[in-house]
PDB file of C-alpha atoms in Angstrom:
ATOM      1  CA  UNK D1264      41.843 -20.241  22.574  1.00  0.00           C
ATOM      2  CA  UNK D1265      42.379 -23.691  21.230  1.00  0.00           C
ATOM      3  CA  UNK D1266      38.798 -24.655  22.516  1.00  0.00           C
ATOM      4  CA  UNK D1267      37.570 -21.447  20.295  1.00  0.00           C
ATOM      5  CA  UNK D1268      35.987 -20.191  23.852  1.00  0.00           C
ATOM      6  CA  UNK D1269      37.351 -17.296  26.299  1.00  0.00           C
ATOM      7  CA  UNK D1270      37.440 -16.668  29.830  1.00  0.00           C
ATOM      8  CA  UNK D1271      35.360 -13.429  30.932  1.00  0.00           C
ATOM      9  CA  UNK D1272      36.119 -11.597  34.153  1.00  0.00           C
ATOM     10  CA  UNK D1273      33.499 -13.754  36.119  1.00  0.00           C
ATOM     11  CA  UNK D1274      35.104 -16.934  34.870  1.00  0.00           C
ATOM     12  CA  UNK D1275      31.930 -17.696  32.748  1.00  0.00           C
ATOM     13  CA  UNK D1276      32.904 -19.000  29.323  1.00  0.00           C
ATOM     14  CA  UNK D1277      31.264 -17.276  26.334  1.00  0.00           C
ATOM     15  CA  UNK D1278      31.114 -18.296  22.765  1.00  0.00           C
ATOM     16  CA  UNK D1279      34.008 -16.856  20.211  1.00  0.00           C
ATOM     17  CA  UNK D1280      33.789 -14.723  16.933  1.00  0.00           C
ATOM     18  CA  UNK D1281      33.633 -17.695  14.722  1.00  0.00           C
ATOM     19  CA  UNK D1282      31.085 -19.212  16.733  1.00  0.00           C
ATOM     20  CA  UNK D1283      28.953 -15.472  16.682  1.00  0.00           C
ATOM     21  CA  UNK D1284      29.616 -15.291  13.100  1.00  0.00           C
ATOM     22  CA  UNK D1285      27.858 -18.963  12.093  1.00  0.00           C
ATOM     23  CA  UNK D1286      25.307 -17.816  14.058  1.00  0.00           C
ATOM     24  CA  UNK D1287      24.892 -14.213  12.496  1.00  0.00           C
ATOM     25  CA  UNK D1288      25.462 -16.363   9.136  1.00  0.00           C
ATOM     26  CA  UNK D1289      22.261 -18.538   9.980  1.00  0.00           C
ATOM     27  CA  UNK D1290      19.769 -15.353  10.750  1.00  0.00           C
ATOM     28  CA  UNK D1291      20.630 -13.648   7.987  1.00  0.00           C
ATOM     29  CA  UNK D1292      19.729 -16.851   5.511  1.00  0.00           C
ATOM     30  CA  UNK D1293      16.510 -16.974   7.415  1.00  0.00           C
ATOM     31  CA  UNK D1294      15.675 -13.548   7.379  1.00  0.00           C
ATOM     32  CA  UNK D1295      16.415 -13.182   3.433  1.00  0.00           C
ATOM     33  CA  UNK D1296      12.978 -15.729   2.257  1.00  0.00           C
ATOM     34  CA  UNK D1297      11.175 -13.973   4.872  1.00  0.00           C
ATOM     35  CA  UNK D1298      12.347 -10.245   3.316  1.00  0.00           C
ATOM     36  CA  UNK D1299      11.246 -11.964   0.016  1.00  0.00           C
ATOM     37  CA  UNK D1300       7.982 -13.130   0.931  1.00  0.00           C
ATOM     38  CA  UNK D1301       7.053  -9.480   2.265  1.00  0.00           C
ATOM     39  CA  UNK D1302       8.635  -8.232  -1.242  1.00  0.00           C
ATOM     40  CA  UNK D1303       6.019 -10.081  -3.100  1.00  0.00           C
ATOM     41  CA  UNK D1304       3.181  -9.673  -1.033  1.00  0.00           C
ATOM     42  CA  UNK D1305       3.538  -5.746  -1.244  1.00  0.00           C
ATOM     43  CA  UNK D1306       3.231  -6.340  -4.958  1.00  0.00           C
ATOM     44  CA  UNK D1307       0.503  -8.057  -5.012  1.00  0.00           C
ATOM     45  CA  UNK D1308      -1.186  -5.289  -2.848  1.00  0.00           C
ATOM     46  CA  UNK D1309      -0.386  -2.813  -5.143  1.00  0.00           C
ATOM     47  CA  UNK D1310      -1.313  -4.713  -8.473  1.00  0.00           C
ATOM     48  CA  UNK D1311      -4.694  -5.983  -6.396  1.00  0.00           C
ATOM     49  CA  UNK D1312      -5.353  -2.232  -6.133  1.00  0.00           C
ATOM     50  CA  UNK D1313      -4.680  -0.850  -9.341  1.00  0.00           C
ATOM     51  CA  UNK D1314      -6.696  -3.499 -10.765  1.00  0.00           C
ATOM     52  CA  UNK D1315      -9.394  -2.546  -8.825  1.00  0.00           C
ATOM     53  CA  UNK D1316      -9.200   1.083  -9.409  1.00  0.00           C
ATOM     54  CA  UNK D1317      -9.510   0.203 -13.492  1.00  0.00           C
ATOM     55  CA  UNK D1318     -12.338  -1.777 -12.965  1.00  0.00           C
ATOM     56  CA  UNK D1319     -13.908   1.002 -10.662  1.00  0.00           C
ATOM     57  CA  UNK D1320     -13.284   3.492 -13.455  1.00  0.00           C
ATOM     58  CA  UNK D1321     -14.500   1.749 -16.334  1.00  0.00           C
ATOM     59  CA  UNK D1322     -18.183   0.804 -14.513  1.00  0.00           C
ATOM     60  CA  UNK D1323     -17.905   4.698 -13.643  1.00  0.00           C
ATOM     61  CA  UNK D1324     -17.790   5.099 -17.324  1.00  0.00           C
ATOM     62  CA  UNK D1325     -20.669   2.731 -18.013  1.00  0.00           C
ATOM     63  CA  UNK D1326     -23.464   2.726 -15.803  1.00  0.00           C
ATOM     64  CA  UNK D1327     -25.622   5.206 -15.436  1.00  0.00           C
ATOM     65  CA  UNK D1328     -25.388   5.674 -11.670  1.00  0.00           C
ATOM     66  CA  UNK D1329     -21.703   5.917 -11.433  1.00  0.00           C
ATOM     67  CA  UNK D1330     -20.557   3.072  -9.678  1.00  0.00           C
ATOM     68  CA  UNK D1331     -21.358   4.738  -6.429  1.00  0.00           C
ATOM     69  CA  UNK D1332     -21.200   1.360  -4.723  1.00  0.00           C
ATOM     70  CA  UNK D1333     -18.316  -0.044  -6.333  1.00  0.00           C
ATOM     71  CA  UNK D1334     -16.164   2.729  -4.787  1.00  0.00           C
ATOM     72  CA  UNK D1335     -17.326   2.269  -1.517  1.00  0.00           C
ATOM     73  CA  UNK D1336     -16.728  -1.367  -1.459  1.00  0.00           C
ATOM     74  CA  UNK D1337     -12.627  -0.503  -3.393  1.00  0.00           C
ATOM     75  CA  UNK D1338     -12.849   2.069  -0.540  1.00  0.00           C
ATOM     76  CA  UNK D1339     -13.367  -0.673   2.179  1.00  0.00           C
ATOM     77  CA  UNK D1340     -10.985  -3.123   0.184  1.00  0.00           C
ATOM     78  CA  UNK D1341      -8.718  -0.531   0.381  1.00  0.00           C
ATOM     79  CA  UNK D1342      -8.678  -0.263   4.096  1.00  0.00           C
ATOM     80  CA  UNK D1343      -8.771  -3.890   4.804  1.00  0.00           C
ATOM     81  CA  UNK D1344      -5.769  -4.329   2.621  1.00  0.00           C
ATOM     82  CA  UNK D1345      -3.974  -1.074   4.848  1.00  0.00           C
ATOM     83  CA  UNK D1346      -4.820  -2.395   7.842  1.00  0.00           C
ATOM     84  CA  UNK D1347      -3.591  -5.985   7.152  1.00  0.00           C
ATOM     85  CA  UNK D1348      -0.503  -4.767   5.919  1.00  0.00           C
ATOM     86  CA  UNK D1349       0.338  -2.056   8.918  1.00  0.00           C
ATOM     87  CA  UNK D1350      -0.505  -4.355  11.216  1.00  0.00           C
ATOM     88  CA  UNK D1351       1.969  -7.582  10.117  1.00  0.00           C
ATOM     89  CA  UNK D1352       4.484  -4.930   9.514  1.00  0.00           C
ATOM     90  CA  UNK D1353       4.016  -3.510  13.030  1.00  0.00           C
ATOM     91  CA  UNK D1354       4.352  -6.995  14.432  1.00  0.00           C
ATOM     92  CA  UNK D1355       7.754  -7.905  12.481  1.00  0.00           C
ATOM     93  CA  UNK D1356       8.920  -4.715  14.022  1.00  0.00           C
ATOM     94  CA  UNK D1357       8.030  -5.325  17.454  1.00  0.00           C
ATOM     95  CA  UNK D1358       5.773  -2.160  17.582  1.00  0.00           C
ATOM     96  CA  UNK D1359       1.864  -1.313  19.449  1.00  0.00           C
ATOM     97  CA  UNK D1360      -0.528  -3.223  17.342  1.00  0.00           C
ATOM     98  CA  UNK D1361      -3.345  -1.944  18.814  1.00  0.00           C
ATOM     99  CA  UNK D1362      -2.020   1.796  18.324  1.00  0.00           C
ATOM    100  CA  UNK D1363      -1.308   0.963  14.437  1.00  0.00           C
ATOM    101  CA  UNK D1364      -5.139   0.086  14.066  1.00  0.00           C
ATOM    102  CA  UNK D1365      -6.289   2.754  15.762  1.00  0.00           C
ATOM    103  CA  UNK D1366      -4.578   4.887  13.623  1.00  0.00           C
ATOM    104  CA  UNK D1367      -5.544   2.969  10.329  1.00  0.00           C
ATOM    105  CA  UNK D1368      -8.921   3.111  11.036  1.00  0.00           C
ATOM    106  CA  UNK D1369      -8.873   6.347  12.219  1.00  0.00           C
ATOM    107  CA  UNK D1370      -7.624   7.303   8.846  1.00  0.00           C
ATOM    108  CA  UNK D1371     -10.057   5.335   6.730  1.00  0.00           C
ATOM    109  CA  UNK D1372     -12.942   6.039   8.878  1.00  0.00           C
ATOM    110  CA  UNK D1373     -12.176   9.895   8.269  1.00  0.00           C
ATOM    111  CA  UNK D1374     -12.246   9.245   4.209  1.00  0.00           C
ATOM    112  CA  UNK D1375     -15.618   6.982   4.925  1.00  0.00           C
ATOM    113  CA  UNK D1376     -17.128  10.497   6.535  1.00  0.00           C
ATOM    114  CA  UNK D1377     -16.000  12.362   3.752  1.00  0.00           C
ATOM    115  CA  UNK D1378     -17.897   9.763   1.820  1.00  0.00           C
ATOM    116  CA  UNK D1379     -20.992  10.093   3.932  1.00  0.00           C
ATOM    117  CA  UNK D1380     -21.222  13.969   3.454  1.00  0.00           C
ATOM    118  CA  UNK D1381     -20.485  13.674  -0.695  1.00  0.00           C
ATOM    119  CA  UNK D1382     -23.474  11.076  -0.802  1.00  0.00           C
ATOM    120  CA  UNK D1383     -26.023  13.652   1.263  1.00  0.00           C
ATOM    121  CA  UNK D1384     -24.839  16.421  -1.548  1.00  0.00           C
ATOM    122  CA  UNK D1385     -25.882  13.810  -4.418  1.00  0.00           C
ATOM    123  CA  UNK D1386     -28.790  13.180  -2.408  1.00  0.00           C
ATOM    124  CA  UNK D1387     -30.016  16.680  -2.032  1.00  0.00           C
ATOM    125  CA  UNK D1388     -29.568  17.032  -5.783  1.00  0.00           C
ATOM    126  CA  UNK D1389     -26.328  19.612  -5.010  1.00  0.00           C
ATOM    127  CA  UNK D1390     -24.375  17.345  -7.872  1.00  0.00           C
ATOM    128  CA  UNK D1391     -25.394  14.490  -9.637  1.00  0.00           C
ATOM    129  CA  UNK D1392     -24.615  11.428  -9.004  1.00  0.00           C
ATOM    130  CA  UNK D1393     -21.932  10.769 -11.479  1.00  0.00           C
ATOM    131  CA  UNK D1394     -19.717  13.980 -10.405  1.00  0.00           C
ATOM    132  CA  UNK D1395     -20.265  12.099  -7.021  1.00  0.00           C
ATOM    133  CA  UNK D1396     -18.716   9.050  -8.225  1.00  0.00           C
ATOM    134  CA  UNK D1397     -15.726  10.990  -9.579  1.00  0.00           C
ATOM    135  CA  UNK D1398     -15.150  13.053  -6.587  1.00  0.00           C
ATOM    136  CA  UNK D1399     -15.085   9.713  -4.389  1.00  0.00           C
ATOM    137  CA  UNK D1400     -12.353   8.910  -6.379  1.00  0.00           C
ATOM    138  CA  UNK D1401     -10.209  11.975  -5.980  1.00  0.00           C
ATOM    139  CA  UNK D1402     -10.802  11.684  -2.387  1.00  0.00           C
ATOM    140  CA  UNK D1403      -9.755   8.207  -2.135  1.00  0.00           C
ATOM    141  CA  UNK D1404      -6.871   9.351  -4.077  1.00  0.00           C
ATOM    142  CA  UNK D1405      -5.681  12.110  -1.804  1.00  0.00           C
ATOM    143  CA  UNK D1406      -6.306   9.413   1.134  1.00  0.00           C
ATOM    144  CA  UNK D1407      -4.108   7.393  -0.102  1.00  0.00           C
ATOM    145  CA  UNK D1408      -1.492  10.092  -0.971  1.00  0.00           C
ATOM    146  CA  UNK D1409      -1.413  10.847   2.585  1.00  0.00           C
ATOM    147  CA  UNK D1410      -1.518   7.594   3.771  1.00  0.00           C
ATOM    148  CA  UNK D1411       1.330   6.999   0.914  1.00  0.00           C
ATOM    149  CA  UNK D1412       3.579  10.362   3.009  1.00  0.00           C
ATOM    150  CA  UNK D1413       2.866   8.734   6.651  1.00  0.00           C
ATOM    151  CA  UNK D1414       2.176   5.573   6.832  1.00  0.00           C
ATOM    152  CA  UNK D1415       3.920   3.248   3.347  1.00  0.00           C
ATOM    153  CA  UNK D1416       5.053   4.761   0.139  1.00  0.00           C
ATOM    154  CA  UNK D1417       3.453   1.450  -1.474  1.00  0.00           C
ATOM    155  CA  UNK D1418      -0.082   3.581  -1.101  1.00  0.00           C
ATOM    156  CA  UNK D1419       1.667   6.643  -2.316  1.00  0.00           C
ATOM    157  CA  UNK D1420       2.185   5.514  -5.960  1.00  0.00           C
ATOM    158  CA  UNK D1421      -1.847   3.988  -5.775  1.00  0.00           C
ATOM    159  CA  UNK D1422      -3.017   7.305  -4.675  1.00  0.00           C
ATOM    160  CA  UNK D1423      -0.895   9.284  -7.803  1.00  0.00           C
ATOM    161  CA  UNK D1424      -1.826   6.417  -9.994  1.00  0.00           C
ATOM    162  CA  UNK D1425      -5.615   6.746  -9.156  1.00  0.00           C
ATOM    163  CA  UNK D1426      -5.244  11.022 -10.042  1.00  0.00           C
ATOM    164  CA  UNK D1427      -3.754  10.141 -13.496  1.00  0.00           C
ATOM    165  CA  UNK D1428      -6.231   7.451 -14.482  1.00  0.00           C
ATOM    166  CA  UNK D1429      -9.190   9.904 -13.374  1.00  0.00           C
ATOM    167  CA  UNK D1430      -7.550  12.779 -15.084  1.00  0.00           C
ATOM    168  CA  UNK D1431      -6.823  11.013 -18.107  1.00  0.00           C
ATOM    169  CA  UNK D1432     -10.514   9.244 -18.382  1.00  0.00           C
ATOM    170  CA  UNK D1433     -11.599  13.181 -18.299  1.00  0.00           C
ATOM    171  CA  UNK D1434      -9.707  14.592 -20.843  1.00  0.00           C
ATOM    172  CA  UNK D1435      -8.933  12.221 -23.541  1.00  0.00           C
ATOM    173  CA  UNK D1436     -11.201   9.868 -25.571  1.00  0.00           C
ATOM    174  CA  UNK D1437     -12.275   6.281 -24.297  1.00  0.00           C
ATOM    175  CA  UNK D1438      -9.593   4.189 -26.129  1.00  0.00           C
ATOM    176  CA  UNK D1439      -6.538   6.582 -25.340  1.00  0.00           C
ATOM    177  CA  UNK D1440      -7.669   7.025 -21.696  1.00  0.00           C
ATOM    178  CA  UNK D1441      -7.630   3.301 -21.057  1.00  0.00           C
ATOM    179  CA  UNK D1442      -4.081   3.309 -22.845  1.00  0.00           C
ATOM    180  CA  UNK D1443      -3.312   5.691 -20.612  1.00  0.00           C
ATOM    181  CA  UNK D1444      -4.802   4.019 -17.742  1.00  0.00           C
ATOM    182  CA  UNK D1445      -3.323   1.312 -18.600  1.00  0.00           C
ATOM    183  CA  UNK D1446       0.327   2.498 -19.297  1.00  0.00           C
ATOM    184  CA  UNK D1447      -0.118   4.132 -15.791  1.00  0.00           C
ATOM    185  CA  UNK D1448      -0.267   1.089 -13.964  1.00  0.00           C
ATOM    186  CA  UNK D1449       2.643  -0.613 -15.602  1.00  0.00           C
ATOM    187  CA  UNK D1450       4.764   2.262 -14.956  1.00  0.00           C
ATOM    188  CA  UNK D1451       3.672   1.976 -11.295  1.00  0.00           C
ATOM    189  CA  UNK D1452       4.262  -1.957 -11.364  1.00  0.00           C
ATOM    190  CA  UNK D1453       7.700  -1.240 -12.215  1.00  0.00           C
ATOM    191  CA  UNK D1454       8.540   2.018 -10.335  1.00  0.00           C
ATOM    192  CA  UNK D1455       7.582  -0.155  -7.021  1.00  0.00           C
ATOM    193  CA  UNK D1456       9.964  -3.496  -8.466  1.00  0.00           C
ATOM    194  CA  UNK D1457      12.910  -1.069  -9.269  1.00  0.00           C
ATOM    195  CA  UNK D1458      12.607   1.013  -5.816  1.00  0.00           C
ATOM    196  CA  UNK D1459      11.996  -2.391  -3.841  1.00  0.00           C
ATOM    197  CA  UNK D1460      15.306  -3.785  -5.635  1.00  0.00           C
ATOM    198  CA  UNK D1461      16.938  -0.759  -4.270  1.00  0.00           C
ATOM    199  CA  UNK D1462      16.005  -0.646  -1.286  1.00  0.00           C
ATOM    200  CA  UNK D1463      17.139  -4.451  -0.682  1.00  0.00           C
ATOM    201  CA  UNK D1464      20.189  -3.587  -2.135  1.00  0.00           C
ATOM    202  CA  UNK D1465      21.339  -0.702   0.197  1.00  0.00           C
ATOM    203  CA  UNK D1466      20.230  -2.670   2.922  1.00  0.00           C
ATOM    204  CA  UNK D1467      22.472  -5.427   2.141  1.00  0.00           C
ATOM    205  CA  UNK D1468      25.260  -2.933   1.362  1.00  0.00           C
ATOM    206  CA  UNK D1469      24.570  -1.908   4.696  1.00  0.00           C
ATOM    207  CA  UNK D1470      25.025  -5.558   6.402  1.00  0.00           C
TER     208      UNK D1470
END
């Protein structure tokens, strides 16, 4: 015990509790800038998001055509962003990669046919194109409400922050909805930095 090492039943020696704790010690400081990292570069996924959601509503707003376009590139954006994300966080975890983008593009693919269908209504005059536009968003909304239930709670506050900014662009005037629209993204800013502090906390609590 003097030489901080003990004999085990094979005669093999093994390293002591003050060795195992240095060495538990050392992880932990290198997994806390790595926890850190992934802290920020959720919220700058989410703020990358919401900004483009804004945008997307306010050429809605102003052209003519409804941004049609615009949504389906926020809509690919979107994905890229999802998949990028699922799959680095599948790889810290040790989990299938190739089963996480399956299933990512499985579930952006299915909002892309919704997509398809809503632009062959606009075509065949069933709505116009700006209702088009609109619904597109609601869609992408509820896509990322589910993906927000199943998949990361980070896409769960986009996809309720998307339905207020729509809903508020609808029913108030220009300069209060992008108030609102506004206000609505700070409060989802800080909803995600006060849940992500909370999370890191019980997780060290749990340590």
């Amino acid at each position: 015990m003097d030489q901080q090492t003990f004999q085990t039943n094979n005669g093999k020696p093994m390293n002591t509790s003050l060795e195992a704790v240095a060495s538990a010690d050392k992880v932990d400081s290198k997994a806390q800038p790595k926890s850190g990292g992934a802290w920020k570069t959720r919220l700058a996924i989410l703020c990358s998001m919401l900004v483009l959601a804004i945008a997307g509503i306010g050429f809605t707003q102003a052209t003519d055509s409804g941004a049609w376009e615009y949504w389906l590139f926020v809509v690919i954006v979107y994905a890229a962003l999802g998949l990028w994300k699922s799959v680095r966080s599948a790889r810290q975890a040790g989990q299938s990669i190739h089963k996480t983008i399956v299933r990512e593009l499985s579930h952006w693919g299915i909002l892309l046919g919704f997509l398809a269908v809503l632009l062959m209504l606009e075509r065949r005059e069933i709505i116009n194109r700006d209702s088009a536009s609109y619904f597109a968003v609601m869609l992408l909304a509820l896509t990322c409400c589910l993906a927000g239930v199943h998949i990361d709670w980070l896409l769960l506050v986009v996809g309720i922050s998307l339905t207020l900014m729509v809903l508020a662009m609808a029913m108030l005037e220009q300069l209060s909805a992008w108030l609102i629209m506004i206000l609505v993204a700070c409060l989802a800013v800080a909803f995600f930095y006060f849940k992500s502090k909370r999370d890191g906390s019980a997780v060290k609590a749990t340590k």
